[in-house]
Amino acid sequence: MSTYDKPLPELTEENRPFWDSLRERSTLSLQRCDACGHIRYPVGRVCPECLAPGATWTDVSGGGEVLSRIVFHQVYNQAFADDVPYNVVLVQLDEGPRMFSNVVGIPNDEVQVGLRVRLHCDPVTDEVTIPRFIPEEP
């Protein structure tokens, strides 16, 4: 695998199931509260709905809708200079949580609020696969 010079997430025991599901199975796995069933992201020790501590990792569909979008034309971090312009989107996942990411595979001007998307796994290192999104096929 080629060198990846962009910032990477810190893998911890708490978030490792999230990153492992992407890398090993190309699946988005999120925490489901054992007490109330709320699906949460980002990873947390307690449920933001009921404050219960227990959760089970649950595979979700990876489908969602672009809720908000922006295209960056300025270099804020030198590691992303070759990517400018690039989009950053807030995806409303079908199961409830929202996730910041990118839509890939289409021009930035085609990324619009309301666009249906699905998970696209981008293996950037041997350890880390980044969750990105592609347009859902009609």
Tab-separated table of C-alpha atoms in Angstrom:
chain	number	residue	atom	x	y	z
A	1	MET	CA	0.000	0.000	0.000
A	2	SER	CA	1.331	3.472	-0.840
A	3	THR	CA	2.244	6.058	1.777
A	4	TYR	CA	-0.678	8.054	3.158
A	5	ASP	CA	0.483	11.480	4.323
A	6	LYS	CA	-2.821	12.841	5.623
A	7	PRO	CA	-3.938	12.844	9.264
A	8	LEU	CA	-5.222	9.503	10.505
A	9	PRO	CA	-7.559	8.681	13.384
A	10	GLU	CA	-6.155	7.431	16.649
A	11	LEU	CA	-7.220	3.812	17.030
A	12	THR	CA	-8.166	2.949	20.603
A	13	GLU	CA	-9.773	-0.028	22.293
A	14	GLU	CA	-12.967	2.035	22.497
A	15	ASN	CA	-13.205	2.831	18.754
A	16	ARG	CA	-11.422	-0.197	17.282
A	17	PRO	CA	-14.644	-2.121	16.408
A	18	PHE	CA	-15.724	0.832	14.221
A	19	TRP	CA	-12.438	0.864	12.281
A	20	ASP	CA	-12.129	-2.941	12.145
A	21	SER	CA	-15.599	-3.323	10.589
A	22	LEU	CA	-14.642	-0.916	7.806
A	23	ARG	CA	-11.268	-2.561	7.186
A	24	GLU	CA	-12.248	-6.212	7.541
A	25	ARG	CA	-15.820	-6.306	6.212
A	26	SER	CA	-16.387	-3.000	4.364
A	27	THR	CA	-19.263	-2.447	6.769
A	28	LEU	CA	-20.256	0.488	8.934
A	29	SER	CA	-20.718	-0.700	12.519
A	30	LEU	CA	-22.071	1.669	15.180
A	31	GLN	CA	-22.922	1.383	18.857
A	32	ARG	CA	-26.523	0.475	19.793
A	33	CYS	CA	-27.479	1.282	23.386
A	34	ASP	CA	-28.278	-1.894	25.314
A	35	ALA	CA	-30.884	-0.033	27.388
A	36	CYS	CA	-32.883	2.054	24.880
A	37	GLY	CA	-31.694	0.870	21.429
A	38	HIS	CA	-30.449	4.300	20.321
A	39	ILE	CA	-27.774	4.011	17.609
A	40	ARG	CA	-24.984	6.466	18.237
A	41	TYR	CA	-22.067	8.056	16.483
A	42	PRO	CA	-19.453	9.144	17.326
A	43	VAL	CA	-18.295	6.389	19.648
A	44	GLY	CA	-19.067	7.101	23.276
A	45	ARG	CA	-19.020	5.477	26.692
A	46	VAL	CA	-22.611	6.391	27.533
A	47	CYS	CA	-25.791	6.778	25.504
A	48	PRO	CA	-26.593	10.439	24.769
A	49	GLU	CA	-30.321	9.590	24.953
A	50	CYS	CA	-30.647	7.694	28.243
A	51	LEU	CA	-27.115	7.937	29.728
A	52	ALA	CA	-26.839	4.146	30.075
A	53	PRO	CA	-23.275	2.786	29.795
A	54	GLY	CA	-23.763	-0.440	27.804
A	55	ALA	CA	-23.699	-0.750	24.018
A	56	THR	CA	-23.435	-3.453	21.381
A	57	TRP	CA	-21.703	-2.944	18.040
A	58	THR	CA	-24.295	-3.232	15.279
A	59	ASP	CA	-23.836	-3.226	11.516
A	60	VAL	CA	-25.922	-0.547	9.800
A	61	SER	CA	-26.897	-0.157	6.158
A	62	GLY	CA	-24.383	2.548	5.249
A	63	GLY	CA	-27.126	4.378	3.373
A	64	GLY	CA	-28.107	7.964	3.935
A	65	GLU	CA	-28.770	11.400	2.543
A	66	VAL	CA	-26.590	14.489	2.208
A	67	LEU	CA	-27.910	16.911	4.813
A	68	SER	CA	-25.328	19.652	4.270
A	69	ARG	CA	-22.372	20.238	1.944
A	70	ILE	CA	-19.464	22.564	1.363
A	71	VAL	CA	-16.609	22.620	-1.148
A	72	PHE	CA	-13.207	23.698	0.134
A	73	HIS	CA	-11.170	25.766	-2.329
A	74	GLN	CA	-8.554	26.961	0.150
A	75	VAL	CA	-5.756	24.870	1.618
A	76	TYR	CA	-6.200	24.742	5.395
A	77	ASN	CA	-3.929	21.743	5.896
A	78	GLN	CA	-0.992	21.209	3.546
A	79	ALA	CA	-1.642	17.452	3.503
A	80	PHE	CA	-4.845	18.123	1.503
A	81	ALA	CA	-3.331	20.603	-0.982
A	82	ASP	CA	-3.502	18.171	-3.914
A	83	ASP	CA	-7.202	17.501	-3.217
A	84	VAL	CA	-8.420	21.119	-3.474
A	85	PRO	CA	-11.211	21.641	-4.344
A	86	TYR	CA	-12.861	18.876	-2.297
A	87	ASN	CA	-16.257	18.427	-0.702
A	88	VAL	CA	-17.148	17.824	2.910
A	89	VAL	CA	-20.658	16.607	3.618
A	90	LEU	CA	-22.832	15.878	6.614
A	91	VAL	CA	-24.643	12.614	5.907
A	92	GLN	CA	-27.837	11.752	7.743
A	93	LEU	CA	-27.561	7.982	8.043
A	94	ASP	CA	-30.779	6.002	7.585
A	95	GLU	CA	-30.439	4.675	11.149
A	96	GLY	CA	-30.317	8.174	12.671
A	97	PRO	CA	-26.765	9.335	13.377
A	98	ARG	CA	-25.028	11.985	11.300
A	99	MET	CA	-21.504	11.620	9.951
A	100	PHE	CA	-19.070	14.052	8.328
A	101	SER	CA	-17.323	12.631	5.284
A	102	ASN	CA	-16.849	13.142	1.544
A	103	VAL	CA	-18.818	12.092	-1.508
A	104	VAL	CA	-16.491	10.585	-4.095
A	105	GLY	CA	-16.958	9.454	-7.667
A	106	ILE	CA	-18.849	12.516	-8.950
A	107	PRO	CA	-17.921	16.167	-9.551
A	108	ASN	CA	-18.265	18.465	-6.536
A	109	ASP	CA	-21.049	20.483	-8.184
A	110	GLU	CA	-23.192	17.329	-8.392
A	111	VAL	CA	-23.044	16.819	-4.628
A	112	GLN	CA	-26.275	18.419	-3.465
A	113	VAL	CA	-28.413	18.420	-0.330
A	114	GLY	CA	-30.862	15.531	-0.577
A	115	LEU	CA	-28.522	13.297	-2.618
A	116	ARG	CA	-28.949	9.653	-1.600
A	117	VAL	CA	-25.589	8.043	-0.831
A	118	ARG	CA	-24.173	4.744	0.336
A	119	LEU	CA	-20.980	3.736	2.095
A	120	HIS	CA	-17.756	3.485	0.112
A	121	CYS	CA	-14.735	2.132	2.002
A	122	ASP	CA	-11.393	3.742	1.180
A	123	PRO	CA	-8.462	1.651	2.486
A	124	VAL	CA	-5.741	4.269	3.019
A	125	THR	CA	-3.313	2.180	5.112
A	126	ASP	CA	-3.069	-1.430	6.243
A	127	GLU	CA	-4.784	-0.424	9.515
A	128	VAL	CA	-7.212	2.334	8.501
A	129	THR	CA	-10.100	2.353	6.042
A	130	ILE	CA	-11.853	5.722	5.745
A	131	PRO	CA	-15.647	5.771	5.386
A	132	ARG	CA	-16.616	7.863	2.391
A	133	PHE	CA	-19.823	7.911	0.359
A	134	ILE	CA	-20.831	7.457	-3.265
A	135	PRO	CA	-24.163	8.270	-4.904
A	136	GLU	CA	-26.765	5.569	-4.479
A	137	GLU	CA	-27.728	3.994	-7.776
A	138	PRO	CA	-31.325	4.778	-8.829
